[in-house]
mmCIF file of C-alpha atoms in Angstrom:
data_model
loop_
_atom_site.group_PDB
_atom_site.id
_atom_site.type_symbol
_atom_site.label_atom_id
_atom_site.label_comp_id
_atom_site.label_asym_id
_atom_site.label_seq_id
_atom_site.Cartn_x
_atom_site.Cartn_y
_atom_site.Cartn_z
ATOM 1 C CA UNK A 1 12.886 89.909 45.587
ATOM 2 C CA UNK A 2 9.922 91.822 44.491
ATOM 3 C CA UNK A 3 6.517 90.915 44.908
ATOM 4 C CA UNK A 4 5.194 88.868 42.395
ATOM 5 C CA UNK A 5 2.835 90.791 40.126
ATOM 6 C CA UNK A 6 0.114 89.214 37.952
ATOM 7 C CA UNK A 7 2.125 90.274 34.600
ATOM 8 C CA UNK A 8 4.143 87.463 35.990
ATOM 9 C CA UNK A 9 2.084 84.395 35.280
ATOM 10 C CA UNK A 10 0.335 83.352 31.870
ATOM 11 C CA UNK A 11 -3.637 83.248 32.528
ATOM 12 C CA UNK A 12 -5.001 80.368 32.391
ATOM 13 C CA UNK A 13 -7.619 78.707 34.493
ATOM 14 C CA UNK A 14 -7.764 78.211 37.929
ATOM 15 C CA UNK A 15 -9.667 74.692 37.559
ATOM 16 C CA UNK A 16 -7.890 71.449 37.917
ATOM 17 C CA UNK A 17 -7.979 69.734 34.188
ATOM 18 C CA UNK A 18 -11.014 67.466 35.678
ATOM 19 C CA UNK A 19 -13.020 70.298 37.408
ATOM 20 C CA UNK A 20 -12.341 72.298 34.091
ATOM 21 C CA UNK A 21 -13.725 69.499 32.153
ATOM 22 C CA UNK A 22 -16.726 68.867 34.619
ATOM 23 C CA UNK A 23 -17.433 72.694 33.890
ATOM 24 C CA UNK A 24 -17.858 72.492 30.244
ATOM 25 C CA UNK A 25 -20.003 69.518 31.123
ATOM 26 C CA UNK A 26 -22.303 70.811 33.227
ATOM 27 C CA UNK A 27 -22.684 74.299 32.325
ATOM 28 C CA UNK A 28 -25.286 73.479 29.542
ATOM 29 C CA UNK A 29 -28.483 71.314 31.392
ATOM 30 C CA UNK A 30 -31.670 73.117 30.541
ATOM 31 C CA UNK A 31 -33.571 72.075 33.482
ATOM 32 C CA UNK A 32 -31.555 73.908 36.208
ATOM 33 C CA UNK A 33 -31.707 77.062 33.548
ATOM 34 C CA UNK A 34 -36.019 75.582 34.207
ATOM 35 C CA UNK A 35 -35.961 75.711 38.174
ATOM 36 C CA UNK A 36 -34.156 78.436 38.623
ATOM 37 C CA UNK A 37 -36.666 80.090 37.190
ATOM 38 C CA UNK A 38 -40.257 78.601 38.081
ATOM 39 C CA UNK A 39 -43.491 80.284 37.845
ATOM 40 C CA UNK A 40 -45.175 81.822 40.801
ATOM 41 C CA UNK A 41 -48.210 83.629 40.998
ATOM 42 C CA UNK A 42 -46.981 85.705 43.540
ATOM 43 C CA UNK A 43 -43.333 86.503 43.434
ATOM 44 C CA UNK A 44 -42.276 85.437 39.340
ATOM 45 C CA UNK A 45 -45.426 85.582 37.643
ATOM 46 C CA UNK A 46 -43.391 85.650 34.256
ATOM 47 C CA UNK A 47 -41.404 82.463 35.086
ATOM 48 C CA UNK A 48 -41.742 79.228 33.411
ATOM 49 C CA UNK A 49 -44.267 76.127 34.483
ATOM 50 C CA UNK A 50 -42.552 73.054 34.782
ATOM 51 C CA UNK A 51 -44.299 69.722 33.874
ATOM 52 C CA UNK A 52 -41.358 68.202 33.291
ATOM 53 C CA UNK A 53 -40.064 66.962 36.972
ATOM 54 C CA UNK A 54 -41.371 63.603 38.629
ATOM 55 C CA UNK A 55 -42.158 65.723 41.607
ATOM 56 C CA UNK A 56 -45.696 64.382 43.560
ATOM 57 C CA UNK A 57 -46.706 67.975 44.318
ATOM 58 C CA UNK A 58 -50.342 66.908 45.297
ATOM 59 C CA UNK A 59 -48.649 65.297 48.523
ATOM 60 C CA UNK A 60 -46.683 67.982 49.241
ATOM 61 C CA UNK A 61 -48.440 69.395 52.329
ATOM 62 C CA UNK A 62 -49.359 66.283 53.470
ATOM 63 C CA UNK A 63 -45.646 65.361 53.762
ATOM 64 C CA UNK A 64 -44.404 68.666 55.087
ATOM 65 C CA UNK A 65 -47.385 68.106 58.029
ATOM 66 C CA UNK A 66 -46.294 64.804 58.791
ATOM 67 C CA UNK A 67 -42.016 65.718 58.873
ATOM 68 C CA UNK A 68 -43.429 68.703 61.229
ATOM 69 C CA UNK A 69 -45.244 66.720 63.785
ATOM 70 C CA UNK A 70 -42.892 63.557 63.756
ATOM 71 C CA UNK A 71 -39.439 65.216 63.610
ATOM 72 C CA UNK A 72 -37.465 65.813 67.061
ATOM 73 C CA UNK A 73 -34.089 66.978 66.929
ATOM 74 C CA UNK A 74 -31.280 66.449 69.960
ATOM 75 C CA UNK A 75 -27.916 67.523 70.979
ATOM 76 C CA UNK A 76 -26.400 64.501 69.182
ATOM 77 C CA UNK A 77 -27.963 65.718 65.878
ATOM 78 C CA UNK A 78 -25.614 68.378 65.636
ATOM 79 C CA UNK A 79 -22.200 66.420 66.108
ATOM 80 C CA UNK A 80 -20.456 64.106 64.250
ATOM 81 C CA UNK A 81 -23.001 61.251 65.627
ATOM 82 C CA UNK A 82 -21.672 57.748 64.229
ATOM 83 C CA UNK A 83 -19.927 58.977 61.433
ATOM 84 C CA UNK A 84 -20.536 59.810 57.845
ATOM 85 C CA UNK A 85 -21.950 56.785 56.733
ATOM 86 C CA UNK A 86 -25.222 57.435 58.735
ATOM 87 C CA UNK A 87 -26.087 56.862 62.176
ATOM 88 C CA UNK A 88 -26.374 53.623 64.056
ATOM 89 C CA UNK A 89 -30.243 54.259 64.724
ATOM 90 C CA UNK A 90 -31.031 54.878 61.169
ATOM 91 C CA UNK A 91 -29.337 52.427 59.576
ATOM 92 C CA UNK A 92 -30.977 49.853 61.982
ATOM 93 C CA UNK A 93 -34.268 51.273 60.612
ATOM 94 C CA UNK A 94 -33.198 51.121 57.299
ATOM 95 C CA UNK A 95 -32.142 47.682 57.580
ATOM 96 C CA UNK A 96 -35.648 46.569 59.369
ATOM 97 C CA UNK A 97 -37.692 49.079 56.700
ATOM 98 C CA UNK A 98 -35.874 46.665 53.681
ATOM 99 C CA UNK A 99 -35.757 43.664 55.123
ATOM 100 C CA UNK A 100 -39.793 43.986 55.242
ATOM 101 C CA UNK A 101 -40.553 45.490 52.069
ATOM 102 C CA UNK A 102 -38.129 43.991 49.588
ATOM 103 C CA UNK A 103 -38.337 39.838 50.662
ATOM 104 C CA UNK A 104 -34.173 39.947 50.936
ATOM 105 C CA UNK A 105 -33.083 36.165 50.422
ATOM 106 C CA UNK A 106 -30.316 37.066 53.274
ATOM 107 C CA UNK A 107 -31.409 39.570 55.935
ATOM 108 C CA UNK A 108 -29.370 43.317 55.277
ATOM 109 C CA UNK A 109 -27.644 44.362 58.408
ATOM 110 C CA UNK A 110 -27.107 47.645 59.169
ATOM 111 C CA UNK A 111 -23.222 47.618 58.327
ATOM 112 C CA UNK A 112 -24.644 46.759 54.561
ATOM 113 C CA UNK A 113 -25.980 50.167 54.270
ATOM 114 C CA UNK A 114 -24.378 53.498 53.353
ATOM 115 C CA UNK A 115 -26.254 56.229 53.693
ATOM 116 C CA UNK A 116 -25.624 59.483 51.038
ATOM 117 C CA UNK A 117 -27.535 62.659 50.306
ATOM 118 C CA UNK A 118 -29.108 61.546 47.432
ATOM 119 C CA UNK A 119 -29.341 58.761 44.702
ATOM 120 C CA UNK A 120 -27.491 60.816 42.424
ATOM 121 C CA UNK A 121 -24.431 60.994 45.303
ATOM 122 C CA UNK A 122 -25.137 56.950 45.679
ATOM 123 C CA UNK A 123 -24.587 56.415 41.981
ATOM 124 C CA UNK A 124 -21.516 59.014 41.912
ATOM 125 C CA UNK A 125 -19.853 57.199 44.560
ATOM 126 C CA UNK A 126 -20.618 54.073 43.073
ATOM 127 C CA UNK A 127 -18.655 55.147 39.805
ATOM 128 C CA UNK A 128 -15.465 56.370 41.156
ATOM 129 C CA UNK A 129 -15.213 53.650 43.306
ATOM 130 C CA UNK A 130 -15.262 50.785 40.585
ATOM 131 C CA UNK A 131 -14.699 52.898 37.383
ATOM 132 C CA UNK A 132 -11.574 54.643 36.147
ATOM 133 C CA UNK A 133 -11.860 57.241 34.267
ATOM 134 C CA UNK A 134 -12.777 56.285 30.492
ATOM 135 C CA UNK A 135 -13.960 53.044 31.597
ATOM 136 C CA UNK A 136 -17.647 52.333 30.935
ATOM 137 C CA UNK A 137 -21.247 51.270 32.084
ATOM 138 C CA UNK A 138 -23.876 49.738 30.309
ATOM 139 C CA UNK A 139 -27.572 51.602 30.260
ATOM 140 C CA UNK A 140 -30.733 50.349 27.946
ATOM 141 C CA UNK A 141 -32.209 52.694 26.107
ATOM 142 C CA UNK A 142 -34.516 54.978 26.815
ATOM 143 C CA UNK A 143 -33.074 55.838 29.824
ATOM 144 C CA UNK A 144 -33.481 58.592 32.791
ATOM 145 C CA UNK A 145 -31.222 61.335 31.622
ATOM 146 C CA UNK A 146 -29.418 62.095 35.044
ATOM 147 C CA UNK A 147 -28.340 59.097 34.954
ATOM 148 C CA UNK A 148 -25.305 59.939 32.527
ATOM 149 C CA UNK A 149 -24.190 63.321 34.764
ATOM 150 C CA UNK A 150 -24.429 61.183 37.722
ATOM 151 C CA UNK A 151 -21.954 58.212 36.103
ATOM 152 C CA UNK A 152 -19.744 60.593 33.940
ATOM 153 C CA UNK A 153 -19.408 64.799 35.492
ATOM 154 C CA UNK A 154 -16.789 64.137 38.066
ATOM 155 C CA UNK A 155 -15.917 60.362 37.830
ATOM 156 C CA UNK A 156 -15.240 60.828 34.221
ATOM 157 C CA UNK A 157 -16.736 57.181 33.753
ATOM 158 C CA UNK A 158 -18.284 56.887 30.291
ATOM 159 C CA UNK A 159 -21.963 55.657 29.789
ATOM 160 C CA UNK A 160 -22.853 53.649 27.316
ATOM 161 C CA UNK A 161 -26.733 53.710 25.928
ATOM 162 C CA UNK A 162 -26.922 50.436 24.763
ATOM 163 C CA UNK A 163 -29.978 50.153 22.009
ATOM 164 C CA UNK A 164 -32.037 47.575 21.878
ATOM 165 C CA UNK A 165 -33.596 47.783 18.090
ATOM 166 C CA UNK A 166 -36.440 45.113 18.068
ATOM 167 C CA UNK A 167 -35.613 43.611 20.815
ATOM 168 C CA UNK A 168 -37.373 43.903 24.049
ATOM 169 C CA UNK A 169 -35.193 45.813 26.278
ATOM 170 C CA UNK A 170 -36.659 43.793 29.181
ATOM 171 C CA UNK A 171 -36.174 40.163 27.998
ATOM 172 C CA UNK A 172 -33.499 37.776 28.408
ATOM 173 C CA UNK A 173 -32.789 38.308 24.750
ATOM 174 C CA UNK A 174 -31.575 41.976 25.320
ATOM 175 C CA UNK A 175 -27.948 40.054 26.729
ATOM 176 C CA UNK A 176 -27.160 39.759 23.478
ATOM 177 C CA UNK A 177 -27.475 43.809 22.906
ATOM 178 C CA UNK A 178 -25.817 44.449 26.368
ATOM 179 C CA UNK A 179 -22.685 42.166 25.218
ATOM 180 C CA UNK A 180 -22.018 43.757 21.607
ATOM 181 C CA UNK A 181 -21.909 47.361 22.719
ATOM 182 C CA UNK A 182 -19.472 46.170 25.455
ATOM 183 C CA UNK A 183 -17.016 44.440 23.257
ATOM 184 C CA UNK A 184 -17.421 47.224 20.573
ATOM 185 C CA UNK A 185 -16.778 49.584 23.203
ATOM 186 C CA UNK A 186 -13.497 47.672 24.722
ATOM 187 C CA UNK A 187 -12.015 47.058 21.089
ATOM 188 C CA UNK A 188 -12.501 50.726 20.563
ATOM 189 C CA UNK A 189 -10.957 51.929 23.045
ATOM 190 C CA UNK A 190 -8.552 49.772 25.064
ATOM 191 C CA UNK A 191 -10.703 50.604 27.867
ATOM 192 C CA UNK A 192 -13.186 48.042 30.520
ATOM 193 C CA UNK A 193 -16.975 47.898 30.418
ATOM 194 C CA UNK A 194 -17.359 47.540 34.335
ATOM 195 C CA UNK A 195 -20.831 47.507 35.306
ATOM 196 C CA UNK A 196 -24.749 47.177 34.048
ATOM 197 C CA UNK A 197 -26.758 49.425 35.690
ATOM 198 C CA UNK A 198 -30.745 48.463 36.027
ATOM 199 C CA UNK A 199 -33.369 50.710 37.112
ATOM 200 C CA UNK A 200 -36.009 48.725 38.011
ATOM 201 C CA UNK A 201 -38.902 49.627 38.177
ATOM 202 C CA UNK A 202 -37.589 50.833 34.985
ATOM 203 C CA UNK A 203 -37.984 54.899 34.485
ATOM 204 C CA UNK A 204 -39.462 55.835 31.772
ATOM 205 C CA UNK A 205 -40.830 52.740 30.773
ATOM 206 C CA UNK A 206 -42.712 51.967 34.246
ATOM 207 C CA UNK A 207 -42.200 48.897 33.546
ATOM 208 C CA UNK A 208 -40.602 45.707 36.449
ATOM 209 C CA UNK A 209 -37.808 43.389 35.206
ATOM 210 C CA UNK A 210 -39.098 39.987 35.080
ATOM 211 C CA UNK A 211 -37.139 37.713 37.429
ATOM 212 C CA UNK A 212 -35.577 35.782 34.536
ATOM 213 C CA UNK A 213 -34.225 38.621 32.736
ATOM 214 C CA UNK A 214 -32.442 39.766 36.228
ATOM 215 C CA UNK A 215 -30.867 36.116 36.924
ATOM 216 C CA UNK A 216 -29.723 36.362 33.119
ATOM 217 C CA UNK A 217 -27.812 39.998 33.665
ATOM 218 C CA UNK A 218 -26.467 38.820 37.148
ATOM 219 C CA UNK A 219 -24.530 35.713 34.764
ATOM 220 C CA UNK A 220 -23.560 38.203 32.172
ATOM 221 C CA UNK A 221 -22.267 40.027 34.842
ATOM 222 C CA UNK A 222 -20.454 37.196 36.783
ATOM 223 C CA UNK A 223 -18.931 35.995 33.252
ATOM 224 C CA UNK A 224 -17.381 39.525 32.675
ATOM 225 C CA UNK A 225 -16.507 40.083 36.072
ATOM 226 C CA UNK A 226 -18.576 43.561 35.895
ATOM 227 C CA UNK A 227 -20.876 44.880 38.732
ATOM 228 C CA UNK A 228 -24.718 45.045 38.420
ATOM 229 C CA UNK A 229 -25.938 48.205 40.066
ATOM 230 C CA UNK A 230 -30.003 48.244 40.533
ATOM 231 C CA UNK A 231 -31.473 51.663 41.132
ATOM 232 C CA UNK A 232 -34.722 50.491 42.610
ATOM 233 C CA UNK A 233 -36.101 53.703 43.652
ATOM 234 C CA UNK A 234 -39.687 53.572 42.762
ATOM 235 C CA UNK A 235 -39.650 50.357 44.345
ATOM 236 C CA UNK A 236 -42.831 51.210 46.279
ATOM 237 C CA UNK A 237 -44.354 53.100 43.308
ATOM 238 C CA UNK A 238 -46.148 50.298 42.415
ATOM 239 C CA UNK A 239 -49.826 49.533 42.371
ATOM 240 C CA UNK A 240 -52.117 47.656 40.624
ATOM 241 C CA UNK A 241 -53.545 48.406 37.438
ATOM 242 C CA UNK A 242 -57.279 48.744 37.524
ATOM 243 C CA UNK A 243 -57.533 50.390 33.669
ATOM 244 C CA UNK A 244 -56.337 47.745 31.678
ATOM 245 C CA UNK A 245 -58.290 44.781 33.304
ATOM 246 C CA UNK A 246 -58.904 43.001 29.841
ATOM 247 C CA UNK A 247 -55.271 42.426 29.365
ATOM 248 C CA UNK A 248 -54.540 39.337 29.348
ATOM 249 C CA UNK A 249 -51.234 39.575 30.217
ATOM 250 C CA UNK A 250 -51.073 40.511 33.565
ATOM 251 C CA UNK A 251 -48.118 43.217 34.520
ATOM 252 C CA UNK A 252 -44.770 42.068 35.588
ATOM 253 C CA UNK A 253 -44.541 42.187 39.820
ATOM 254 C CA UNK A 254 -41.656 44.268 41.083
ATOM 255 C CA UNK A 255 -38.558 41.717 42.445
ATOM 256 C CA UNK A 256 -35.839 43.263 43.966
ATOM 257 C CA UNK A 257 -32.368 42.339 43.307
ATOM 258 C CA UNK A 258 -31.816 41.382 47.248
ATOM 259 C CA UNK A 259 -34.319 38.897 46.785
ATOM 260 C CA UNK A 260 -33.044 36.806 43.773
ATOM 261 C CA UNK A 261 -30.268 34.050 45.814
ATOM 262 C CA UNK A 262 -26.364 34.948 43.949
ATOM 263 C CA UNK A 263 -25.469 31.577 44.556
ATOM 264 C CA UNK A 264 -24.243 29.548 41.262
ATOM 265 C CA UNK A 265 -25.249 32.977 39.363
ATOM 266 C CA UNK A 266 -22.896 36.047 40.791
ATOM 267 C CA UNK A 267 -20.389 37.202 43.261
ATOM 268 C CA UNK A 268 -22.347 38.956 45.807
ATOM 269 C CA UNK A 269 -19.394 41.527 45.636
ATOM 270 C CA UNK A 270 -20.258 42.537 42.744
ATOM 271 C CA UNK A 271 -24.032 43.617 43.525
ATOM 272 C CA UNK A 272 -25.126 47.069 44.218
ATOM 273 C CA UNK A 273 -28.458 48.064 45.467
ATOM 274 C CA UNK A 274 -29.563 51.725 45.529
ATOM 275 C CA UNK A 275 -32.948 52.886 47.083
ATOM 276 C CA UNK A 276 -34.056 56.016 48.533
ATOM 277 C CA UNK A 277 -37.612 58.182 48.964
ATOM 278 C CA UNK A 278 -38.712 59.339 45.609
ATOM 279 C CA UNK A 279 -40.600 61.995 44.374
ATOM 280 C CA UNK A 280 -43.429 60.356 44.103
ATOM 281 C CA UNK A 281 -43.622 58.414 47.217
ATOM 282 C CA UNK A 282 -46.647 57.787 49.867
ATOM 283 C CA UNK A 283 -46.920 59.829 53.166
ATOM 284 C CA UNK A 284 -46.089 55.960 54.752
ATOM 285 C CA UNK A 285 -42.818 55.830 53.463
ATOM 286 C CA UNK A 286 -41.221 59.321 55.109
ATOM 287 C CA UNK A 287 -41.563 57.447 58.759
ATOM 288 C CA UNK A 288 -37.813 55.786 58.010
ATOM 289 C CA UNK A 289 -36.716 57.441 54.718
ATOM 290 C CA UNK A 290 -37.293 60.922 55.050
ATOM 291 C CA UNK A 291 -35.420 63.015 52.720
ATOM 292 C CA UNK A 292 -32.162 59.976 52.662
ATOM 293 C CA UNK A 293 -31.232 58.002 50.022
ATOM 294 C CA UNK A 294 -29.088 54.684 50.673
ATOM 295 C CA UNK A 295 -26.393 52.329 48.665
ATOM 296 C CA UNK A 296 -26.568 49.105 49.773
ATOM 297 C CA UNK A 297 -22.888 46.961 49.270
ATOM 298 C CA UNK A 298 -23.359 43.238 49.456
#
């Protein structure tokens, strides 16, 4: 037997049908073509300035001061440590850091948390764990762009914006929005609407879910057997307003999903809570977060 030549085979790609697909998908995202290419005075003088990126740039030496003088590396650093869901030591911070900032109605343990390289990895997971491909996920409109890649590029999950007309996407009234694009959806298709995903504070809106509006998605949720996934990222992005002090309604507090009690209302298995360092987060926060973003699995 000779050896096989090239002329041999048909060409065709060398992709797998789903990393073909996830090719097509991604090639076209303006950003990255954006910051690839960012202006510098120095070195790309020509490039392009990007306002378009929730990154706190102001804070940015403060931040790479503080990581410098706090930081201390060991031998254990560079092995396997406790595994890939994030080292003993760090979850228990984790677990302490949440347990004080977000009022949890049961304390989270550090064998709640998962720790992954990013929200975007947190969500991904998230997505091919409880989504087959051409299933779906419910997101209010307007919503953070990402958050489609993150749901759909490799997991091949399928988001649906849901719109919310006159209603107020942030009002116990929007169920009713929520529940017609997911039956639409399933009679479409043949396929399951499996989850709701929140992100509260909300992004763009910068707005908090009320409490009632939460308890109201965690029923829909419970009564369709779907998981409710709450991004809560900007969590500690929230201060007080001191423009708008003749408003006399006064802004909606941030409440975090741990803190609402599932009894009578969901199955804690099907919570989700995501939370991580964000872009635009205080020099106080880096102490236990620094550059790690966590899923927490009730």
């Amino acid at each position: 037997m000779g050896a096989n030549t090239s002329a041999e085979y048909p060409t065709t790609s060398t992709f797998s049908q789903r990393g073909q697909k996830a090719v097509e998908k991604g090639t076209h995202h303006t950003v990255w073509d954006i910051l690839s290419n960012l202006w510098d005075p120095e070195t790309n003088p020509s490039g392009i300035l990007s306002v378009g990126v929730a990154e706190s740039t102001l804070l940015h030496d403060t931040l790479v001061e503080y990581i410098n003088a706090n930081i201390h590396l060991s031998t254990k650093h560079l092995t396997y440590n406790n595994g890939s869901m994030g080292s003993n030591a760090l979850r228990a911070s984790i677990s302490h850091f949440l347990n004080r900032h977000f009022n949890p109605i049961q304390p989270v343990e550090p064998g709640h948390i998962l720790v992954t390289n990013g929200c975007s990895s947190a969500l991904e997971h998230l997505s091919w764990t409880f989504l087959n491909p051409g299933d779906a996920i419910l997101l209010s409109k307007p919503y953070y762009s990402a958050f489609k890649t993150d749901f759909s590029l490799r997991p091949e999950a399928v988001v649906i914006p849901v719109s919310m007309g006159d209603i107020e996407s942030l009002s116990p009234e929007s169920i009713s929005a929520y529940e017609t694009a997911a039956i639409d959806y399933e009679k479409r298709t043949g396929k399951r609407v499996r989850a709701v995903l929140l992100c509260n504070p909300h992004n763009p809106l910068g707005k908090c879910y009320p409490r009632d509006i939460i308890i109201t998605l965690m029923q829909f949720c419970q009564s369709r057997q779907m998981h409710l996934i709450s991004n809560e990222i900007y969590a500690l992005s929230v201060w007080d307003n001191l423009v708008d002090t003749n408003n006399e309604t006064p802004p909606t507090p941030f409440e975090s999903l741990l803190s609402i009690d599932p009894t009578n209302l969901i199955s804690p298995s099907l919570i989700h809570i995501i939370w991580g360092i964000c872009l635009t987060s205080r020099p106080s926060q880096v102490q236990l977060m620094m550059l790690t973003l966590l899923c927490y699995v009730s």
